[in-house]
Every structure is written in structure tokens, then in C-alpha cells.
Tab-separated table of C-alpha atoms and ligand atoms in Angstrom:
chain	number	residue	atom	x	y	z
A	1	UNK	CA	10.810	14.605	23.513
A	2	UNK	CA	13.836	16.750	24.282
A	3	UNK	CA	15.968	19.350	22.636
A	4	UNK	CA	19.582	18.452	22.018
A	5	UNK	CA	22.304	20.887	21.141
A	6	UNK	CA	24.193	19.821	18.053
A	7	UNK	CA	27.678	21.188	18.739
A	8	UNK	CA	28.924	22.643	15.492
A	9	UNK	CA	32.617	23.474	15.382
A	10	UNK	CA	33.251	27.191	15.936
A	11	UNK	CA	29.551	27.944	15.805
A	12	UNK	CA	28.362	30.655	18.162
A	13	UNK	CA	24.749	29.437	17.961
A	14	UNK	CA	24.321	25.650	18.326
A	15	UNK	CA	21.770	24.168	15.924
A	16	UNK	CA	18.728	22.948	17.819
A	17	UNK	CA	16.617	20.092	16.662
A	18	UNK	CA	14.029	17.870	18.235
A	19	UNK	CA	14.867	14.262	18.955
A	20	UNK	CA	12.237	11.977	20.358
A	21	UNK	CA	12.970	8.603	21.988
A	22	UNK	CA	10.223	5.954	21.946
A	23	UNK	CA	10.043	2.315	22.961
A	24	UNK	CA	8.311	1.334	19.718
A	25	UNK	CA	7.724	3.233	16.482
A	26	UNK	CA	5.397	1.778	13.861
A	27	UNK	CA	5.617	3.074	10.295
A	28	UNK	CA	2.311	2.991	8.409
A	29	UNK	CA	-1.264	3.050	9.693
A	30	UNK	CA	-2.837	0.409	7.462
A	31	UNK	CA	-4.259	-2.837	8.897
A	32	UNK	CA	-0.770	-4.166	9.770
A	33	UNK	CA	0.376	-1.020	11.563
A	34	UNK	CA	-2.932	-0.486	13.377
A	35	UNK	CA	-3.039	-4.108	14.500
A	36	UNK	CA	0.602	-3.901	15.649
A	37	UNK	CA	-0.207	-0.739	17.638
A	38	UNK	CA	-3.256	-2.331	19.296
A	39	UNK	CA	-1.203	-5.367	20.237
A	40	UNK	CA	1.701	-3.276	21.471
A	41	UNK	CA	-0.687	-1.405	23.803
A	42	UNK	CA	-2.068	-4.737	25.014
A	43	UNK	CA	1.513	-5.701	25.889
A	44	UNK	CA	2.079	-2.473	27.827
A	45	UNK	CA	4.201	-0.624	25.259
A	46	UNK	CA	3.669	3.014	24.205
A	47	UNK	CA	3.894	2.838	20.432
A	48	UNK	CA	4.063	5.889	18.220
A	49	UNK	CA	2.268	5.272	14.916
A	50	UNK	CA	3.573	7.333	11.984
A	51	UNK	CA	1.423	7.700	8.865
A	52	UNK	CA	2.424	9.803	5.884
A	53	UNK	CA	-1.111	10.270	4.587
A	54	UNK	CA	-3.521	12.742	6.126
A	55	UNK	CA	-5.771	9.853	7.135
A	56	UNK	CA	-5.054	6.447	8.679
A	57	UNK	CA	-6.385	3.274	7.036
A	58	UNK	CA	-3.943	2.513	4.225
A	59	UNK	CA	-5.410	0.591	1.302
A	60	UNK	CA	-8.676	0.123	3.186
A	61	UNK	CA	-9.543	3.659	2.088
A	62	UNK	CA	-9.287	2.528	-1.562
A	63	UNK	CA	-11.807	-0.329	-1.237
A	64	UNK	CA	-15.109	0.971	-2.599
A	65	UNK	CA	-16.959	-2.347	-2.712
A	66	UNK	CA	-17.983	-4.783	-0.012
A	67	UNK	CA	-15.367	-6.595	2.050
A	68	UNK	CA	-16.518	-10.107	2.876
A	69	UNK	CA	-13.361	-11.933	3.857
A	70	UNK	CA	-12.365	-10.352	7.181
A	71	UNK	CA	-13.769	-12.530	9.974
A	72	UNK	CA	-16.464	-10.960	12.094
A	73	UNK	CA	-17.221	-7.995	9.836
A	74	UNK	CA	-19.067	-7.841	6.532
A	75	UNK	CA	-18.440	-4.274	5.463
A	76	UNK	CA	-19.997	-2.310	2.571
A	77	UNK	CA	-16.555	-0.796	1.880
A	78	UNK	CA	-13.043	-0.567	3.313
A	79	UNK	CA	-13.717	2.699	5.124
A	80	UNK	CA	-16.099	1.079	7.573
A	81	UNK	CA	-13.462	-1.498	8.436
A	82	UNK	CA	-10.839	1.237	8.736
A	83	UNK	CA	-13.149	3.175	11.109
A	84	UNK	CA	-13.443	0.046	13.282
A	85	UNK	CA	-9.655	-0.452	13.359
A	86	UNK	CA	-9.186	3.232	14.237
A	87	UNK	CA	-11.830	3.232	16.958
A	88	UNK	CA	-10.110	0.213	18.462
A	89	UNK	CA	-6.683	1.876	18.307
A	90	UNK	CA	-8.087	5.049	19.920
A	91	UNK	CA	-9.731	2.963	22.615
A	92	UNK	CA	-6.283	1.514	23.354
A	93	UNK	CA	-4.895	5.076	23.475
A	94	UNK	CA	-2.500	4.588	20.584
A	95	UNK	CA	-0.569	7.762	19.784
A	96	UNK	CA	-0.822	8.699	16.085
A	97	UNK	CA	0.980	11.179	13.916
A	98	UNK	CA	-0.619	11.779	10.544
A	99	UNK	CA	1.305	13.495	7.736
A	100	UNK	CA	4.502	12.010	9.215
A	101	UNK	CA	6.472	10.679	6.259
A	102	UNK	CA	9.517	8.569	7.149
A	103	UNK	CA	12.281	9.483	4.697
A	104	UNK	CA	15.074	7.339	6.137
A	105	UNK	CA	15.626	4.473	8.515
A	106	UNK	CA	19.077	3.894	9.983
A	107	UNK	CA	18.408	0.300	10.874
A	108	UNK	CA	21.385	-0.528	13.089
A	109	UNK	CA	20.863	2.618	15.178
A	110	UNK	CA	17.047	2.256	15.021
A	111	UNK	CA	16.815	5.914	14.111
A	112	UNK	CA	14.194	7.433	11.835
A	113	UNK	CA	14.305	10.695	9.942
A	114	UNK	CA	11.077	12.281	8.730
A	115	UNK	CA	10.865	14.354	5.559
A	116	UNK	CA	10.694	17.406	7.846
A	117	UNK	CA	14.193	16.589	9.142
A	118	UNK	CA	12.956	15.558	12.569
A	119	UNK	CA	14.656	12.453	13.953
A	120	UNK	CA	13.167	9.815	16.228
A	121	UNK	CA	15.101	7.143	18.117
A	122	UNK	CA	13.272	3.943	18.912
A	123	UNK	CA	13.934	0.875	21.022
A	124	UNK	CA	12.230	-1.188	18.318
A	125	UNK	CA	10.662	-0.408	14.952
A	126	UNK	CA	7.903	-2.096	12.956
A	127	UNK	CA	7.797	-1.265	9.251
A	128	UNK	CA	4.200	-1.624	8.029
A	129	UNK	CA	4.403	0.651	5.011
A	130	UNK	CA	2.372	-1.530	2.627
A	131	UNK	CA	2.272	-1.188	-1.141
A	132	UNK	CA	1.153	1.209	-3.854
A	133	UNK	CA	-0.196	0.518	-7.375
A	134	UNK	CA	2.571	-0.431	-9.804
A	135	UNK	CA	2.794	2.221	-12.524
A	136	UNK	CA	2.709	1.274	-16.212
A	137	UNK	CA	5.655	3.515	-16.959
A	138	UNK	CA	4.374	4.792	-20.299
A	139	UNK	CA	3.730	8.322	-21.564
A	140	UNK	CA	0.251	9.593	-20.744
A	141	UNK	CA	-0.217	7.262	-17.786
A	142	UNK	CA	-1.769	10.138	-15.826
A	143	UNK	CA	-4.887	9.782	-18.037
A	144	UNK	CA	-5.509	6.297	-16.620
A	145	UNK	CA	-7.184	5.420	-13.340
A	146	UNK	CA	-6.194	2.917	-10.673
A	147	UNK	CA	-9.687	2.405	-9.292
A	148	UNK	CA	-13.001	1.542	-10.938
A	149	UNK	CA	-15.263	1.384	-7.907
A	150	UNK	CA	-14.022	4.762	-6.701
A	151	UNK	CA	-14.637	6.393	-10.105
A	152	UNK	CA	-17.632	4.437	-11.368
A	153	UNK	CA	-19.285	7.375	-13.149
A	154	UNK	CA	-16.297	7.678	-15.519
A	155	UNK	CA	-17.041	4.174	-16.861
A	156	UNK	CA	-20.846	3.894	-16.979
A	157	UNK	CA	-22.087	3.574	-20.596
A	158	UNK	CA	-18.589	4.216	-21.977
A	159	UNK	CA	-15.805	2.330	-23.814
A	160	UNK	CA	-13.320	0.994	-21.281
A	161	UNK	CA	-9.838	-0.460	-21.437
A	162	UNK	CA	-8.474	-2.515	-18.557
A	163	UNK	CA	-4.732	-3.176	-18.456
A	164	UNK	CA	-3.486	-6.238	-16.567
A	165	UNK	CA	-4.164	-9.946	-16.334
A	166	UNK	CA	-4.152	-10.842	-12.624
A	167	UNK	CA	-7.031	-11.193	-10.158
A	168	UNK	CA	-7.608	-7.450	-9.778
A	169	UNK	CA	-7.639	-6.810	-13.552
A	170	UNK	CA	-10.055	-9.649	-14.318
A	171	UNK	CA	-12.315	-8.911	-11.335
A	172	UNK	CA	-12.512	-5.258	-12.358
A	173	UNK	CA	-13.064	-6.057	-16.055
A	174	UNK	CA	-16.027	-8.226	-15.024
A	175	UNK	CA	-17.528	-5.472	-12.867
A	176	UNK	CA	-16.905	-2.856	-15.554
A	177	UNK	CA	-18.504	-5.011	-18.280
A	178	UNK	CA	-21.786	-4.857	-16.359
A	179	UNK	CA	-22.033	-1.069	-16.790
A	180	UNK	CA	-20.051	-0.148	-19.911
A	181	UNK	CA	-20.633	-0.212	-23.665
A	182	UNK	CA	-17.464	-2.248	-24.265
A	183	UNK	CA	-14.406	-3.535	-22.398
A	184	UNK	CA	-11.022	-4.411	-23.853
A	185	UNK	CA	-8.695	-6.295	-21.519
A	186	UNK	CA	-5.026	-5.918	-22.425
A	187	UNK	CA	-2.677	-8.591	-21.069
A	188	UNK	CA	1.088	-8.578	-21.560
A	189	UNK	CA	1.405	-12.367	-21.362
A	190	UNK	CA	-0.155	-15.017	-23.577
A	191	UNK	CA	-2.710	-16.033	-20.908
A	192	UNK	CA	-4.596	-14.408	-18.063
A	193	UNK	CA	-2.915	-14.918	-14.664
A	194	UNK	CA	-6.107	-14.507	-12.613
A	195	UNK	CA	-7.381	-17.465	-10.621
A	196	UNK	CA	-9.780	-19.722	-12.500
A	197	UNK	CA	-12.837	-18.812	-10.385
A	198	UNK	CA	-12.455	-15.169	-11.506
A	199	UNK	CA	-11.652	-16.047	-15.148
A	200	UNK	CA	-14.858	-18.091	-15.304
A	201	UNK	CA	-16.904	-15.026	-14.363
A	202	UNK	CA	-15.407	-12.881	-17.134
A	203	UNK	CA	-18.211	-12.229	-19.679
A	204	UNK	CA	-17.557	-13.346	-23.264
A	205	UNK	CA	-18.262	-9.769	-24.381
A	206	UNK	CA	-14.912	-8.685	-22.910
A	207	UNK	CA	-12.412	-8.430	-25.750
A	208	UNK	CA	-9.076	-9.913	-24.597
A	209	UNK	CA	-5.862	-8.785	-26.271
A	210	UNK	CA	-3.089	-11.050	-25.030
A	211	UNK	CA	0.679	-10.802	-25.648
A	212	UNK	CA	0.082	-7.085	-26.031
A	213	UNK	CA	2.131	-4.207	-24.664
A	214	UNK	CA	0.780	-0.722	-24.011
A	215	UNK	CA	3.044	1.973	-25.485
A	216	UNK	CA	1.231	5.167	-24.529
A	217	UNK	CA	-2.073	6.717	-23.576
A	218	UNK	CA	-2.989	9.962	-25.305
A	219	UNK	CA	-5.912	12.305	-24.900
A	220	UNK	CA	-7.648	13.497	-28.091
A	221	UNK	CA	-10.369	15.957	-27.088
A	222	UNK	CA	-12.874	13.858	-25.106
A	223	UNK	CA	-11.418	10.425	-25.830
A	224	UNK	CA	-8.311	8.465	-24.928
A	225	UNK	CA	-6.130	6.672	-27.451
A	226	UNK	CA	-4.294	3.622	-26.128
A	227	UNK	CA	-1.423	2.724	-28.443
A	228	UNK	CA	-0.403	-0.908	-28.235
A	229	UNK	CA	2.067	-3.367	-29.736
A	230	UNK	CA	0.984	-6.966	-30.201
A	231	UNK	CA	0.720	-9.801	-32.709
A	232	UNK	CA	-2.960	-9.688	-33.624
A	233	UNK	CA	-4.233	-6.376	-32.408
A	234	UNK	CA	-4.935	-2.911	-33.697
A	235	UNK	CA	-2.262	-0.340	-32.998
A	236	UNK	CA	-4.718	2.126	-31.555
A	237	UNK	CA	-7.662	1.537	-29.211
A	238	UNK	CA	-10.148	4.333	-28.641
A	239	UNK	CA	-11.544	4.496	-25.119
A	240	UNK	CA	-13.315	6.810	-22.717
A	241	UNK	CA	-11.733	5.387	-19.565
A	242	UNK	CA	-8.617	3.333	-18.882
A	243	UNK	CA	-7.993	1.304	-15.739
A	244	UNK	CA	-4.506	0.032	-14.846
A	245	UNK	CA	-4.323	-3.046	-12.602
A	246	UNK	CA	-0.850	-4.513	-12.965
A	247	UNK	CA	-0.024	-5.256	-9.346
A	248	UNK	CA	1.699	-3.340	-6.594
A	249	UNK	CA	5.101	-2.087	-5.547
A	250	UNK	CA	6.249	-2.256	-1.908
A	251	UNK	CA	6.796	1.094	-0.161
A	252	UNK	CA	10.453	0.523	0.709
A	253	UNK	CA	12.233	3.675	-0.536
A	254	UNK	CA	13.096	4.732	3.018
A	255	UNK	CA	14.316	1.316	4.137
A	256	UNK	CA	17.322	0.762	1.874
A	257	UNK	CA	19.426	-0.812	4.608
A	258	UNK	CA	17.034	-3.741	5.113
A	259	UNK	CA	17.511	-6.916	3.077
A	260	UNK	CA	14.907	-7.490	0.346
A	261	UNK	CA	13.216	-10.465	-1.236
A	262	UNK	CA	13.493	-11.009	-4.996
A	263	UNK	CA	10.273	-9.067	-5.615
A	264	UNK	CA	11.527	-6.060	-3.642
A	265	UNK	CA	9.546	-6.725	-0.465
A	266	UNK	CA	11.407	-6.607	2.836
A	267	UNK	CA	12.902	-9.990	3.729
A	268	UNK	CA	11.514	-11.354	7.012
A	269	UNK	CA	11.419	-14.654	8.861
A	270	UNK	CA	8.155	-16.230	10.042
A	271	UNK	CA	8.090	-13.866	13.047
A	272	UNK	CA	8.597	-10.669	11.072
A	273	UNK	CA	12.294	-10.210	11.961
A	274	UNK	CA	14.171	-8.248	9.282
A	275	UNK	CA	17.922	-8.320	8.646
A	276	UNK	CA	18.387	-5.678	11.409
A	277	UNK	CA	18.026	-6.472	15.115
A	278	UNK	CA	15.021	-4.761	16.656
A	279	UNK	CA	13.497	-3.867	13.278
A	280	UNK	CA	10.441	-5.871	12.242
A	281	UNK	CA	8.232	-5.761	9.148
A	282	UNK	CA	4.551	-6.644	8.869
A	283	UNK	CA	1.828	-6.744	6.230
A	284	UNK	CA	2.109	-6.344	2.491
A	285	UNK	CA	5.501	-4.629	2.537
A	286	UNK	CA	6.907	-8.020	3.537
A	287	UNK	CA	4.244	-10.650	2.860
A	288	UNK	CA	3.410	-11.490	-0.726
A	289	UNK	CA	1.870	-14.915	-0.023
A	290	UNK	CA	-1.645	-13.776	0.834
A	291	UNK	CA	-1.830	-9.992	0.667
A	292	UNK	CA	-5.087	-9.475	2.547
A	293	UNK	CA	-6.403	-7.516	5.504
A	294	UNK	CA	-6.537	-10.554	7.758
A	295	UNK	CA	-2.907	-11.516	7.095
A	296	UNK	CA	-1.696	-7.925	7.524
A	297	UNK	CA	-3.472	-7.750	10.888
A	298	UNK	CA	-1.993	-11.093	11.956
A	299	UNK	CA	1.523	-10.053	10.859
A	300	UNK	CA	1.143	-6.821	12.832
A	301	UNK	CA	0.218	-8.703	15.999
A	302	UNK	CA	3.184	-11.071	15.627
A	303	UNK	CA	5.584	-8.189	14.973
A	304	UNK	CA	4.306	-6.371	18.089
A	305	UNK	CA	4.893	-9.454	20.189
A	306	UNK	CA	8.417	-9.843	18.784
A	307	UNK	CA	9.141	-6.148	19.393
A	308	UNK	CA	7.972	-6.538	23.004
A	309	UNK	CA	10.242	-9.590	23.406
A	310	UNK	CA	13.163	-7.635	21.914
A	311	UNK	CA	12.542	-4.861	24.456
A	312	UNK	CA	12.395	-7.391	27.298
A	313	UNK	CA	8.703	-6.669	27.849
A	314	UNK	CA	7.307	-10.127	27.047
B	1	FAD	C1	-9.027	-1.929	-4.299
B	1	FAD	C2	-8.584	-2.892	-3.233
B	1	FAD	C3	-9.434	-3.885	-2.805
B	1	FAD	C4	-9.035	-4.770	-1.803
B	1	FAD	N1	-9.928	-5.706	-1.357
B	1	FAD	C5	-9.591	-6.513	-0.330
B	1	FAD	C6	-10.538	-7.434	0.225
B	1	FAD	O1	-11.695	-7.494	-0.189
B	1	FAD	N2	-10.116	-8.229	1.241
B	1	FAD	C7	-8.851	-8.183	1.745
B	1	FAD	O2	-8.557	-8.926	2.688
B	1	FAD	N3	-7.933	-7.327	1.231
B	1	FAD	C8	-8.260	-6.487	0.214
B	1	FAD	N4	-7.342	-5.611	-0.295
B	1	FAD	C9	-5.940	-5.676	0.200
B	1	FAD	C10	-5.780	-5.042	1.595
B	1	FAD	O3	-6.351	-3.755	1.619
B	1	FAD	C11	-4.305	-5.007	1.923
B	1	FAD	O4	-3.792	-6.327	1.898
B	1	FAD	C12	-4.024	-4.395	3.289
B	1	FAD	O5	-4.509	-3.063	3.358
B	1	FAD	C13	-2.516	-4.379	3.566
B	1	FAD	O6	-2.302	-3.736	4.779
B	1	FAD	P1	-0.884	-3.119	5.172
B	1	FAD	O7	-1.089	-2.487	6.511
B	1	FAD	O8	0.165	-4.116	5.013
B	1	FAD	O9	-0.569	-1.988	4.086
B	1	FAD	P2	-1.388	-0.729	3.576
B	1	FAD	O10	-2.841	-0.911	3.718
B	1	FAD	O11	-0.822	-0.479	2.208
B	1	FAD	O12	-0.944	0.453	4.560
B	1	FAD	C14	0.373	0.954	4.567
B	1	FAD	C15	0.370	2.370	5.142
B	1	FAD	O13	1.725	2.815	5.306
B	1	FAD	C16	1.826	4.185	4.933
B	1	FAD	N5	3.220	4.486	4.572
B	1	FAD	C17	3.918	4.004	3.507
B	1	FAD	N6	5.180	4.473	3.508
B	1	FAD	C18	5.281	5.296	4.586
B	1	FAD	C19	6.353	6.111	5.111
B	1	FAD	N7	7.553	6.153	4.511
B	1	FAD	N8	6.111	6.847	6.224
B	1	FAD	C20	4.892	6.802	6.849
B	1	FAD	N9	3.837	6.064	6.378
B	1	FAD	C21	4.045	5.304	5.265
B	1	FAD	C22	0.861	4.276	3.747
B	1	FAD	O14	0.462	5.631	3.536
B	1	FAD	C23	-0.294	3.388	4.218
B	1	FAD	O15	-1.269	4.128	4.949
B	1	FAD	C24	-7.726	-4.691	-1.254
B	1	FAD	C25	-6.859	-3.677	-1.698
B	1	FAD	C26	-7.279	-2.783	-2.666
B	1	FAD	C27	-6.342	-1.670	-3.123
């Protein structure tokens, strides 16, 4: 890191700011970013891993049930897996910066600006910024939750509403039905989108309202009122807890210069190359085919290899 004088015209005191130069900067410390960093170290690079949260792990920290589909580890929750990834990254002496939020990427110059104003120049960049829950976009949304397993006590013995129709919505409605008084599943389309193996597990006690749109969620003393519009449904559903599971949005606000896919994810080729030379993308921010831990980790490794090749280090 060095200090550079920014020569301002007619300024007696030059503005000083820090400007770091790194061979590889990785944005996001979820499975993709951590795997990319581990691989980059294996290849002899000195990656800097930037994570905007106060803790590394990404979505792993939001998995409060067992994880059974990552080879070699059957974990009681995502945190254990995250701890293993982190221990591995520390073992490889990966340099982390937590609370480092990338506000802007100038792709052609491979220059990053953090929300603090600090700039970092990189030889290569891997964007592994993942996704966040898609908001409903209705008034009162703040009354709803985005996790059941992480807030189980709010549902036990109560009246629950689950909004969504994909795998996550149906899987959660099934789990919630086992502990609640009632579950209403609200789907915007005419049929559930979840895979058939999950739909088959959905108990018949779950009340499904299809072709139904949520208009608002209101709090009335201790209860929530979900107002809906639909062909055959009541206009008002009384609930104690509401769970929203309507998919995810890619974290791409800072990466406006990179080409996108139709769904808003960053466009990449099979090796993680984006539309900008030397900028790669890995994990869920780019890959919507199988958004899992194992694929994010694999994407990260491939992106690290490609970054090393770009830097002439492979
Ligand atoms: C409830 C739940 C259950 C799941 N269960 C499973 C399962 O059983 N099996 C499975 O394989 N997968 C599961 N998944 C999916 C899996 O967790 C994801 O596919 C995986 O975490 C994606 O990894 P990623 O690194 O691409 O992104 P993420 O895990 O989303 O990590 C991205 C990171 O980038 C950071 N970031 C974003 N923008 C910036 C920025 N501008 N500057 C700096 N940092 C930034 C974020 O804070 C985050 O830490 C589950 C997910 C959830 C939410």
C-alpha cells in the first residue's frame, strides 16, 4: 500500500488517499470467494479477500438445518461448513478484510472503490458477491421473515403464511407444518414451481392459495394481516408469522459495467470470464444453473485458475 498525492490545481495541500495494488482481489467471502482464495494461494498468488459483512461465510451463515449435499462433510448447519472453509483459508494464509464493501468496480482499469472511498488496483479481480433474498416489494414487508429455521420459535404452535412456490417455499412450508397450528402457502402462479420430490412431501393440511398476489402485510396488535388479491381466496389472512421465499437477487449493484444475463446475473463463459478482461465471476452471482455450495466452490477454483493464467502465473 502506498500514499499517492492527488495533484489538485492551485491547491496548497495535496489530497492524500491510500491506493493499494494487489495481484488478485476477490469480492465476497462466501463459498465461491473462499474457494477462489484457497486456490489462488495454491497457485502462488497473494489474493486479498474483501467481504462487506462483519463475518465471512456468505449464505452459509443463514443455513440453520443440516447440510447433506457437500461431499465429504455432513454438517448440522452452514456455520460448521463455513468454519471449515475459513480454517482452510487461514491455513493457506489468505488475507481477509471484513466490513470492506465494494461500492464500484471500474472493470477496464480493474480498479475498485470501497464505500469508505479507498481505492484498490488489482491485476485481476474475481467477483463472488452471491445473492440476497428477493424482496416482495409490498408495504409492511418488514414484518415478514426470510428464514424459518433461524427463527423457529416465532412459528411453533402459531398460524403461518409462506409466500412463494419454488423449492425453498415448499420445503419450508413442509417443515413449518410440522410445528405450527396452520400453514397457508401463497403462490403467484397457478401451480407450484417446486420440484416434484418436494411437492410430494407437502402435507395435505397446508392450504395452498394459487394465482394469488400479496398486496400488503400489516400488524394489528399481536397478529399480522396479509392482504391478498386472487380468484378464490379471502382478501385478508390472519397470521402470527409470515415467511417470504420468492427467490434471490444477484448482488451486482457495484458491477454495472459488466455484461449481465437476462436474469440480472453477471454474464460469464464456462471459465468464469466476464465481459471485461481480467475480471472473473464465480458462484451464485453468475451461475443460476445449480446454485449450491459445491458449484460455488468449483466456480471459485476455476476463476482462480483463470486469474492466474491472466496474470501469467499458470
Ligand atoms: C437457507 C439456505 C439454505 C441453503 N441450503 C443449501 C444446501 O443445503 N446445500 C447447498 O449446496 N446450498 C445451499 N444453499 C445455497 C448456498 O448457500 C449458496 O449456493 C452458496 O452460499 C453460494 O455461494 P457464493 O459464494 O456464490 O455466494 P454467497 O454465499 O451469497 O456469498 C457472497 C458473499 O459476498 C458478499 N458481498 C456481496 N456484495 C459485496 C460487495 N459489494 N462487497 C463485498 N462483499 C460483498 C456477501 O456479503 C457474501 O458474504 C442454501 C442457501 C440458503 C440461504
